[in-house]
PDB file of C-alpha atoms and ligand atoms in Angstrom:
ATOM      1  CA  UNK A   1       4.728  24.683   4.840  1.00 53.00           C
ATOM      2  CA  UNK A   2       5.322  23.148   1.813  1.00 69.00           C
ATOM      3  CA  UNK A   3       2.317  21.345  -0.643  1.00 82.00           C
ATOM      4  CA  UNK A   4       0.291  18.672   0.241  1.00 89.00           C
ATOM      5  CA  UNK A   5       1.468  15.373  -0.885  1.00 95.00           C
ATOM      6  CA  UNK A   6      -0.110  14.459  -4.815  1.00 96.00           C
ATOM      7  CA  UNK A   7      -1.574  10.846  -4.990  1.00 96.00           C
ATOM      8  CA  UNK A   8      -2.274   9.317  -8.113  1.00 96.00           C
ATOM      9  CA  UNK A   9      -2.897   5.931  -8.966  1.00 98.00           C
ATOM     10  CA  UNK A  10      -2.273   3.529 -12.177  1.00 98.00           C
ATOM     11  CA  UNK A  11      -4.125   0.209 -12.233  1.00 98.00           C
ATOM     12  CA  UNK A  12      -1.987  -2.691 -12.746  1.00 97.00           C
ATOM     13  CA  UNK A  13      -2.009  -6.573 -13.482  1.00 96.00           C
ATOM     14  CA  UNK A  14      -5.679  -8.389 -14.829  1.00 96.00           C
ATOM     15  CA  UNK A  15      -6.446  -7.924 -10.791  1.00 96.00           C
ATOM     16  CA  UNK A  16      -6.901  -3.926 -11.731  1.00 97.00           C
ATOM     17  CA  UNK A  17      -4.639  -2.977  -8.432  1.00 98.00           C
ATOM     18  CA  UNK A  18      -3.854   0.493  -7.708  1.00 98.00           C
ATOM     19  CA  UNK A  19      -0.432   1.177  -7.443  1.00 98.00           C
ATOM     20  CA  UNK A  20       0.299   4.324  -5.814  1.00 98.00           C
ATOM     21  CA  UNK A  21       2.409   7.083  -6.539  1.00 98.00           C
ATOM     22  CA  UNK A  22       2.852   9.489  -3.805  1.00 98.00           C
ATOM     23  CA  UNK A  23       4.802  12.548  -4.568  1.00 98.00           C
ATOM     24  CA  UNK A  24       5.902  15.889  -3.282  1.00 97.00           C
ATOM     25  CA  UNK A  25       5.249  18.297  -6.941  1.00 95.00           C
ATOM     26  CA  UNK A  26       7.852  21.118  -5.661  1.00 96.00           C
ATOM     27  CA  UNK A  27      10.506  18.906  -5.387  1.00 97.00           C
ATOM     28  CA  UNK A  28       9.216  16.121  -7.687  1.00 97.00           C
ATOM     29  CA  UNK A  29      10.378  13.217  -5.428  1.00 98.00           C
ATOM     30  CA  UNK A  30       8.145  10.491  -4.781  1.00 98.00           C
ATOM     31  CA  UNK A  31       7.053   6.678  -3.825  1.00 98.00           C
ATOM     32  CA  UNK A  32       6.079   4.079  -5.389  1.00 98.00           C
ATOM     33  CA  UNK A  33       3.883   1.791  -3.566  1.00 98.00           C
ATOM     34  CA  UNK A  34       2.516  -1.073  -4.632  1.00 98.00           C
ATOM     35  CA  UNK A  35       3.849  -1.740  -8.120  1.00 98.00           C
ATOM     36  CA  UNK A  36       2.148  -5.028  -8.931  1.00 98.00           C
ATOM     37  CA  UNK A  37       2.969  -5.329 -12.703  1.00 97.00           C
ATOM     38  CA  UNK A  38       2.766  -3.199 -15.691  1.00 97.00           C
ATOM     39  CA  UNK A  39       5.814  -1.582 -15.127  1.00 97.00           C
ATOM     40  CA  UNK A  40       6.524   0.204 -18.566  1.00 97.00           C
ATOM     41  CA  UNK A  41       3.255   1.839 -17.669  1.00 98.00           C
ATOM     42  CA  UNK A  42       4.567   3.129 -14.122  1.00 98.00           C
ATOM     43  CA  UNK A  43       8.459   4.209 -15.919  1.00 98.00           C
ATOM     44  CA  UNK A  44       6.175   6.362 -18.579  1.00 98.00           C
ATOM     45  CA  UNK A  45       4.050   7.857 -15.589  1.00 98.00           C
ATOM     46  CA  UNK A  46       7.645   8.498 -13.680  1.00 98.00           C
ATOM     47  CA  UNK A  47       9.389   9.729 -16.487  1.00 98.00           C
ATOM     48  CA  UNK A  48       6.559  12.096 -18.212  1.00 98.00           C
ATOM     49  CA  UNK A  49       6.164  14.122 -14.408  1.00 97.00           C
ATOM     50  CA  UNK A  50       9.902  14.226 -14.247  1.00 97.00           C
ATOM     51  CA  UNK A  51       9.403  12.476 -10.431  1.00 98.00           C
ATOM     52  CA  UNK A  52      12.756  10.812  -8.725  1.00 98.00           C
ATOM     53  CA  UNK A  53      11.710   7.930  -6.409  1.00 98.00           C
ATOM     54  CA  UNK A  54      12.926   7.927  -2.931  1.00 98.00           C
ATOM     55  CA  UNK A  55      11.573   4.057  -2.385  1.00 98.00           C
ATOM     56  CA  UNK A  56       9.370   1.458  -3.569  1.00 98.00           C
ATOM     57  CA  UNK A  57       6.926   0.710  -0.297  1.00 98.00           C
ATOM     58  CA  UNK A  58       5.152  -2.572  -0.188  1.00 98.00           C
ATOM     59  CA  UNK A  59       1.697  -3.408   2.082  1.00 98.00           C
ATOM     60  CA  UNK A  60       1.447  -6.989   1.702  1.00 98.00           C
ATOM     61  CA  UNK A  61       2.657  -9.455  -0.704  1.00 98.00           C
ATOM     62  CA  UNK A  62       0.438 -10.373  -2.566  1.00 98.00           C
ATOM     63  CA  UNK A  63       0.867 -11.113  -6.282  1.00 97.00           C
ATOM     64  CA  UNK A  64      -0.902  -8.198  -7.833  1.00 97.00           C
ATOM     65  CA  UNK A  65       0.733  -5.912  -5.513  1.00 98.00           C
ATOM     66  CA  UNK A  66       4.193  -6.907  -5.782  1.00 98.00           C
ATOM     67  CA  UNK A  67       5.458  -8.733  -8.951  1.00 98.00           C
ATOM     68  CA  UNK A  68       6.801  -5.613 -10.865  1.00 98.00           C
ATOM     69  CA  UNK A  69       8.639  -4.757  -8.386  1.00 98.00           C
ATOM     70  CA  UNK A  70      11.690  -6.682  -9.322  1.00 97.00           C
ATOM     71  CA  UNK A  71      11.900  -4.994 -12.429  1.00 98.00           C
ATOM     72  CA  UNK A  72      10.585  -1.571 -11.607  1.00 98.00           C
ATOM     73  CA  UNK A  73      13.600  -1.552  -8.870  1.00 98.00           C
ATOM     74  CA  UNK A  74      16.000  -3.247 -11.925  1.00 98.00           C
ATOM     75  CA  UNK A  75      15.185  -0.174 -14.037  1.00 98.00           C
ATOM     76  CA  UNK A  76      15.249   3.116 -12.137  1.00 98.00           C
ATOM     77  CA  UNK A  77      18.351   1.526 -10.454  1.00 98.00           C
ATOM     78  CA  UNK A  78      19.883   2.358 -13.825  1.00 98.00           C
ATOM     79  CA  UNK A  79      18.046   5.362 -14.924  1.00 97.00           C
ATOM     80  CA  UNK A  80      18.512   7.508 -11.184  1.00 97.00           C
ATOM     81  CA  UNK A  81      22.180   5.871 -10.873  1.00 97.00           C
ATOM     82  CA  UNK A  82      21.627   4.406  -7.549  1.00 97.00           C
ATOM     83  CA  UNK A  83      19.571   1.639  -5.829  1.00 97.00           C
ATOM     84  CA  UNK A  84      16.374   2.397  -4.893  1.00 98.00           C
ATOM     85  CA  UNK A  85      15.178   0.617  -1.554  1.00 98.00           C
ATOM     86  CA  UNK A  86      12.481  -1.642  -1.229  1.00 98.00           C
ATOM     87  CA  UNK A  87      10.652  -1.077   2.077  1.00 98.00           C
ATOM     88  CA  UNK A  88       8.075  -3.758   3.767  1.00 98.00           C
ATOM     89  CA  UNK A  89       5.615  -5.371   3.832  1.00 98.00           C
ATOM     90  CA  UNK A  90       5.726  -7.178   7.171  1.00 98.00           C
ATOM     91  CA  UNK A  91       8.426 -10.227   7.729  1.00 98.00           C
ATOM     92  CA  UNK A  92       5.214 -12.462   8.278  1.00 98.00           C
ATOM     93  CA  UNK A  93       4.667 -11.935   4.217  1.00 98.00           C
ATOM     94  CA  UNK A  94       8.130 -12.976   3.552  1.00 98.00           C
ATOM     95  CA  UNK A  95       6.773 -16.120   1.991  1.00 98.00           C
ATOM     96  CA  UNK A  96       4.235 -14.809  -0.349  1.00 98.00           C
ATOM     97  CA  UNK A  97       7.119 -12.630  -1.551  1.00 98.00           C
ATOM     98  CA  UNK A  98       9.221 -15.321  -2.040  1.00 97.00           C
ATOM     99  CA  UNK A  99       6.290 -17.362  -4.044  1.00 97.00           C
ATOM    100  CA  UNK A 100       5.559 -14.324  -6.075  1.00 97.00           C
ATOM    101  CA  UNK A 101       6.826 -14.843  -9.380  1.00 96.00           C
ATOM    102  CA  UNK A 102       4.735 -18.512  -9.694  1.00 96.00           C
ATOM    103  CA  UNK A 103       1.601 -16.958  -7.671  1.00 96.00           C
ATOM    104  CA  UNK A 104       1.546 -14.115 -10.119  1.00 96.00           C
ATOM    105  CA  UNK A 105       1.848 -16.358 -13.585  1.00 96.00           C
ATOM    106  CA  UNK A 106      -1.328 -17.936 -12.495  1.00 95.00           C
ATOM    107  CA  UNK A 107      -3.045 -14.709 -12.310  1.00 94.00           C
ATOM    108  CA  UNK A 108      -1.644 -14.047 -15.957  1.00 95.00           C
ATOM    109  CA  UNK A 109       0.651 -11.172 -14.724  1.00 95.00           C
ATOM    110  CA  UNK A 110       3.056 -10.714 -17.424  1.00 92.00           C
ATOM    111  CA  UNK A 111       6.694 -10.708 -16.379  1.00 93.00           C
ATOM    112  CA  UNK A 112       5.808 -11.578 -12.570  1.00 96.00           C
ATOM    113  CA  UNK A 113       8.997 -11.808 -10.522  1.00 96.00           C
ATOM    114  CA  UNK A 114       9.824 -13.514  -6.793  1.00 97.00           C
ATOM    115  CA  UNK A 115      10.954 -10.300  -4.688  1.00 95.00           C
ATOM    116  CA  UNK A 116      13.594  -9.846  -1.798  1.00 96.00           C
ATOM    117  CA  UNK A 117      12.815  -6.193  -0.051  1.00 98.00           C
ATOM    118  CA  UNK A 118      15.947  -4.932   1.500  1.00 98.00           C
ATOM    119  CA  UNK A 119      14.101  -4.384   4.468  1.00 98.00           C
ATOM    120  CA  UNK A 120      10.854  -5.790   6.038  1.00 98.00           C
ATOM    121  CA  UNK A 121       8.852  -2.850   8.071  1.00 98.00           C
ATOM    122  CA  UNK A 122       7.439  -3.380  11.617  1.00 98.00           C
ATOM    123  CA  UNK A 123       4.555  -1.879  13.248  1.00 98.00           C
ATOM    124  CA  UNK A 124       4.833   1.543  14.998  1.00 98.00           C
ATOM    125  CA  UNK A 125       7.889   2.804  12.464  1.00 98.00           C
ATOM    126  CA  UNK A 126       8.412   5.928  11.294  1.00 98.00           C
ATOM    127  CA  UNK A 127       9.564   6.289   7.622  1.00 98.00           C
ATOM    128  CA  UNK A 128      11.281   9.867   6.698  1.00 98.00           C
ATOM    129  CA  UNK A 129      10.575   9.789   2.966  1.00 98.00           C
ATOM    130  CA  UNK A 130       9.649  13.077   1.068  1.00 97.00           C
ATOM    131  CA  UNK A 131      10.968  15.131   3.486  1.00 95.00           C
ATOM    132  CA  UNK A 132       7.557  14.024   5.886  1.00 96.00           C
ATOM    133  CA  UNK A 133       6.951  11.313   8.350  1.00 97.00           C
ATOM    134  CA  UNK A 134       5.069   8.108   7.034  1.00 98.00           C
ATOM    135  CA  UNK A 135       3.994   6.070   9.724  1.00 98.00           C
ATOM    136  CA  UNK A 136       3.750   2.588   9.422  1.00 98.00           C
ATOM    137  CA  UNK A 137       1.349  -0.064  10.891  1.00 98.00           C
ATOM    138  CA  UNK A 138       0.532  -3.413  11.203  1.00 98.00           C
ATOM    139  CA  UNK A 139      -2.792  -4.694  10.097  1.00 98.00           C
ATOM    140  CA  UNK A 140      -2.899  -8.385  10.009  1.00 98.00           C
ATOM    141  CA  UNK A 141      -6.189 -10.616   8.744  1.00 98.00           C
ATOM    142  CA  UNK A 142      -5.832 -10.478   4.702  1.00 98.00           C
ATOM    143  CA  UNK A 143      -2.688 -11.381   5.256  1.00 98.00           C
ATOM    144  CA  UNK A 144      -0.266 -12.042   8.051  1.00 98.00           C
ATOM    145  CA  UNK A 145       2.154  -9.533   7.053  1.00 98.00           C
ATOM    146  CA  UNK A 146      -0.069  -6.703   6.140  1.00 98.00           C
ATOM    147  CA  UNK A 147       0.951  -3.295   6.553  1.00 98.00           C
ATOM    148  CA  UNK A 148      -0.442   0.625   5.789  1.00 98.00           C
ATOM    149  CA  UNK A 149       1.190   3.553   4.986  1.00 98.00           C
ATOM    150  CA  UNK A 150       0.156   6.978   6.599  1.00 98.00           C
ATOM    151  CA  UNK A 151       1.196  10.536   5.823  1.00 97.00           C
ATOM    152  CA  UNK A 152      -0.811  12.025   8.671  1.00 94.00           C
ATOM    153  CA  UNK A 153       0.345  15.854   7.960  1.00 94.00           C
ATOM    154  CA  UNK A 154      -1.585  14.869   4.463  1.00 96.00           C
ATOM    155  CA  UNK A 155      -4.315  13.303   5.583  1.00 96.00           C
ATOM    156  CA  UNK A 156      -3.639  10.595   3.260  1.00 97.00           C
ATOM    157  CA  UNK A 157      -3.344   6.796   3.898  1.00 98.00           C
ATOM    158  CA  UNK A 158      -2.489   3.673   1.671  1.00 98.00           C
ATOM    159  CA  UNK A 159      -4.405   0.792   3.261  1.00 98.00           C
ATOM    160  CA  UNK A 160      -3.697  -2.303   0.363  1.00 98.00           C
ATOM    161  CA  UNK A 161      -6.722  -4.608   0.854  1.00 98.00           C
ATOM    162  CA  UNK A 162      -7.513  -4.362   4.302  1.00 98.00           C
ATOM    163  CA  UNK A 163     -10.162  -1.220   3.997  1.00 98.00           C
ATOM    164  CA  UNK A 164     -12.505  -1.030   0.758  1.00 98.00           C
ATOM    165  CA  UNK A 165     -15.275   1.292  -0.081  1.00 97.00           C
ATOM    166  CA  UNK A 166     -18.031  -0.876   2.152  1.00 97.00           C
ATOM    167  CA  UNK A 167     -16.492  -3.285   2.700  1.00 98.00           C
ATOM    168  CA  UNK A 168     -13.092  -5.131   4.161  1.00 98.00           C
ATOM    169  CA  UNK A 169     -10.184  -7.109   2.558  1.00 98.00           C
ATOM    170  CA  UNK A 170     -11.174 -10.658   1.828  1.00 97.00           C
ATOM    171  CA  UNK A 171      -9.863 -13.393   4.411  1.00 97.00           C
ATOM    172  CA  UNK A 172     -10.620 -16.539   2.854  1.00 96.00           C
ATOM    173  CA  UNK A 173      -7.011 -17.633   1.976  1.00 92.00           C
ATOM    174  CA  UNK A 174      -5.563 -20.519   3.976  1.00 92.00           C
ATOM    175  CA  UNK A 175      -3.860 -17.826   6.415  1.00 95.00           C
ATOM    176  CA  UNK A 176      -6.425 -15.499   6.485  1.00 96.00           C
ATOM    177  CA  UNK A 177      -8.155 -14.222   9.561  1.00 97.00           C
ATOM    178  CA  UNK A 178     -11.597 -12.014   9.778  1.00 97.00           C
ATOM    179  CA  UNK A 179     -11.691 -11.484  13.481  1.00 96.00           C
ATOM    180  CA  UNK A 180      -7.727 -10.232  13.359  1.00 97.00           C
ATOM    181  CA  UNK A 181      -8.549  -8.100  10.261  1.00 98.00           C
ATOM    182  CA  UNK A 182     -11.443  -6.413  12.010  1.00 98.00           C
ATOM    183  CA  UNK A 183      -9.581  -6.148  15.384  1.00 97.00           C
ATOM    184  CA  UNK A 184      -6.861  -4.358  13.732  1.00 98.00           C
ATOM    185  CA  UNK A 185      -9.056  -1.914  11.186  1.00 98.00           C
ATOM    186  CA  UNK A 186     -10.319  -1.165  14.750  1.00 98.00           C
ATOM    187  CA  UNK A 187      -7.248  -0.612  16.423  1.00 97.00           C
ATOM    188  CA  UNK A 188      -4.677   0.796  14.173  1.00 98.00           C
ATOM    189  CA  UNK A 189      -7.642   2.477  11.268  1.00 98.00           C
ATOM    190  CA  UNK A 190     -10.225   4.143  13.079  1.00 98.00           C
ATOM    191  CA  UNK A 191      -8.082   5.587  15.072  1.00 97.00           C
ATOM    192  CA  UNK A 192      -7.114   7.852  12.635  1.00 98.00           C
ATOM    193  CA  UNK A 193      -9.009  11.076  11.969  1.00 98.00           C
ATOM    194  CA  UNK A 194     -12.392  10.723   9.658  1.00 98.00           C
ATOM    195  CA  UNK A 195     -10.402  13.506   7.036  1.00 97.00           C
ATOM    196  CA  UNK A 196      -7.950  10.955   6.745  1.00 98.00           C
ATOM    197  CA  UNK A 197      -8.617   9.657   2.548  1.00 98.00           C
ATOM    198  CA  UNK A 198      -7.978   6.310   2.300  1.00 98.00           C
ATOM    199  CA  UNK A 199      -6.574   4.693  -1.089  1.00 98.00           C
ATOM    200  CA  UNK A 200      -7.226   0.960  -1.229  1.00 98.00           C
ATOM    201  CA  UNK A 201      -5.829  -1.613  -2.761  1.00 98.00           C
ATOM    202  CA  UNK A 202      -8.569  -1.694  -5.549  1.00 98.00           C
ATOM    203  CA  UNK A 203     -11.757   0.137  -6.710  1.00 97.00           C
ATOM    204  CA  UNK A 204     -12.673   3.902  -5.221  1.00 97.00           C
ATOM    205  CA  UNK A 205     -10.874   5.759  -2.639  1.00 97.00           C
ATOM    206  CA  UNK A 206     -12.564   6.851   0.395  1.00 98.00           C
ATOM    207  CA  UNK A 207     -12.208   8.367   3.571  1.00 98.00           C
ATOM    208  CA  UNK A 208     -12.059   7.100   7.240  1.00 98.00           C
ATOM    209  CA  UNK A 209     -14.927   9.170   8.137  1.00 98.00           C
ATOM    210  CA  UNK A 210     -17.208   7.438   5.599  1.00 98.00           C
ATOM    211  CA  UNK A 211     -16.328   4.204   6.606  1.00 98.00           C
ATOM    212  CA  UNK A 212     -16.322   4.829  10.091  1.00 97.00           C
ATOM    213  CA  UNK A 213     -19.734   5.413   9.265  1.00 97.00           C
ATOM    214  CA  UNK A 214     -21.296   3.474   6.441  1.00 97.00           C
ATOM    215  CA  UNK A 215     -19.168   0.151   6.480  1.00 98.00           C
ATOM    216  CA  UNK A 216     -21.387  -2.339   7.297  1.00 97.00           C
ATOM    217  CA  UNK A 217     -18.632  -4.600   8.604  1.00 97.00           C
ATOM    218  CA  UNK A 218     -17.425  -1.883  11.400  1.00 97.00           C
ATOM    219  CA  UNK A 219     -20.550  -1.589  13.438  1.00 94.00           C
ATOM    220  CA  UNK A 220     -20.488  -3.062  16.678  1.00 87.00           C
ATOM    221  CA  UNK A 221     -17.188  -3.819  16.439  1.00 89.00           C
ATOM    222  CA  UNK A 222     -16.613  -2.901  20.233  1.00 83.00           C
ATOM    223  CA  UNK A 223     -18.425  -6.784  21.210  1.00 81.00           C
ATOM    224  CA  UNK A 224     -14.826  -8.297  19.039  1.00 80.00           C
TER     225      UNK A 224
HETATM  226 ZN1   ZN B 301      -4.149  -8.885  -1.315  1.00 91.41          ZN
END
């Protein structure tokens, strides 16, 4: 049985998102996920642990997750001599990727670039990335295309901004949706176990367990 996956996070773009890096430290392979901007910050991090990345992973597409990812793909492209794949979020997001570059320059991201994943990720897929299974799933209300990332063996998930510390992602965008959001936290979150950490999108990680239990917004959630 080899280590349990390392997660560490750098906080990127005015929006202070956590981008993820998720890595294996005996064979120093990783993914990125979620590199919203800052990108010189992210090569440094990459380059100081020595880590080769496997894939860039994406849960929704917004700008603060997303817009470095143009150039973080660009430039380990060149530095690990082959492409590196983009992977998700959902097809449904495929217009807030394609808006990125402008929706980012209004949130003063520096450098924020449209992006084209080479492949969008459905619900109920199985990623084989570090030498593990990462399961993905679909949870739809923040934004249409929303997805998570789970490493169950770990106990680790990367939930973007559908599950906070106390509180849920926020739904009041044009296509956003608090009854779907909650349906879905129900259906494809809490059905995990409560060891399960959970890294969000921004502030504090947590754990399913403590949610399950002190969110506010999951009680009752049976009368949906
Ligand atoms: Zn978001």
């Amino acid at each position: 049985m080899s280590e349990p996956l390392r997660l560490s996070v750098i906080q990127v773009t005015p929006l202070r998102q956590n981008c993820a890096i998720v890595s294996d430290e005996t064979t120093h392979r990783a993914v990125v996920i979620d590199p919203g901007g800052d990108v010189p910050r992210i090569l440094d991090t990459i380059a100081s642990r020595g880590l080769f990345i496997e894939a860039i992973l994406l849960t929704h597409g917004h700008p603060d997750h997303v817009c470095g990812v143009a150039d973080l793909r660009d430039a380990l492209g060149e530095r690990q001599g082959a492409a590196v794949p983009v992977l998700g979020p959902g097809i449904e997001d495929a217009f807030l990727c394609a808006g990125a570059g402008q929706a980012g320059a209004t949130f003063g991201i520096a450098g924020a670039r449209d992006i084209e994943p080479d492949r969008y990720l459905s619900d109920g897929e199985h990623l084989e990335l570090l030498g593990r299974r990462i399961d993905v799933r679909h949870v739809p209300g923040h934004s249409p295309g929303h997805i998570v990332f789970v490493a169950q063996d770990d106990r680790i998930a990367v939930v973007g901004d559908t599950l906070f510390r106390n509180v849920i992602g926020r739904t009041d965008f044009p296509y956003g949706d608090q009854r779907a959001l909650l349906a879905a936290i129900r259906d494809k979150l809490l059905t995990l176990p409560d060891d399960v950490s959970i890294l969000p999108g921004h502030g504090m990680p947590s754990t399913i367990g403590a949610e399950r239990q002190n969110n506010p917004y999951l009680q009752n959630l049976d009368t949906l």
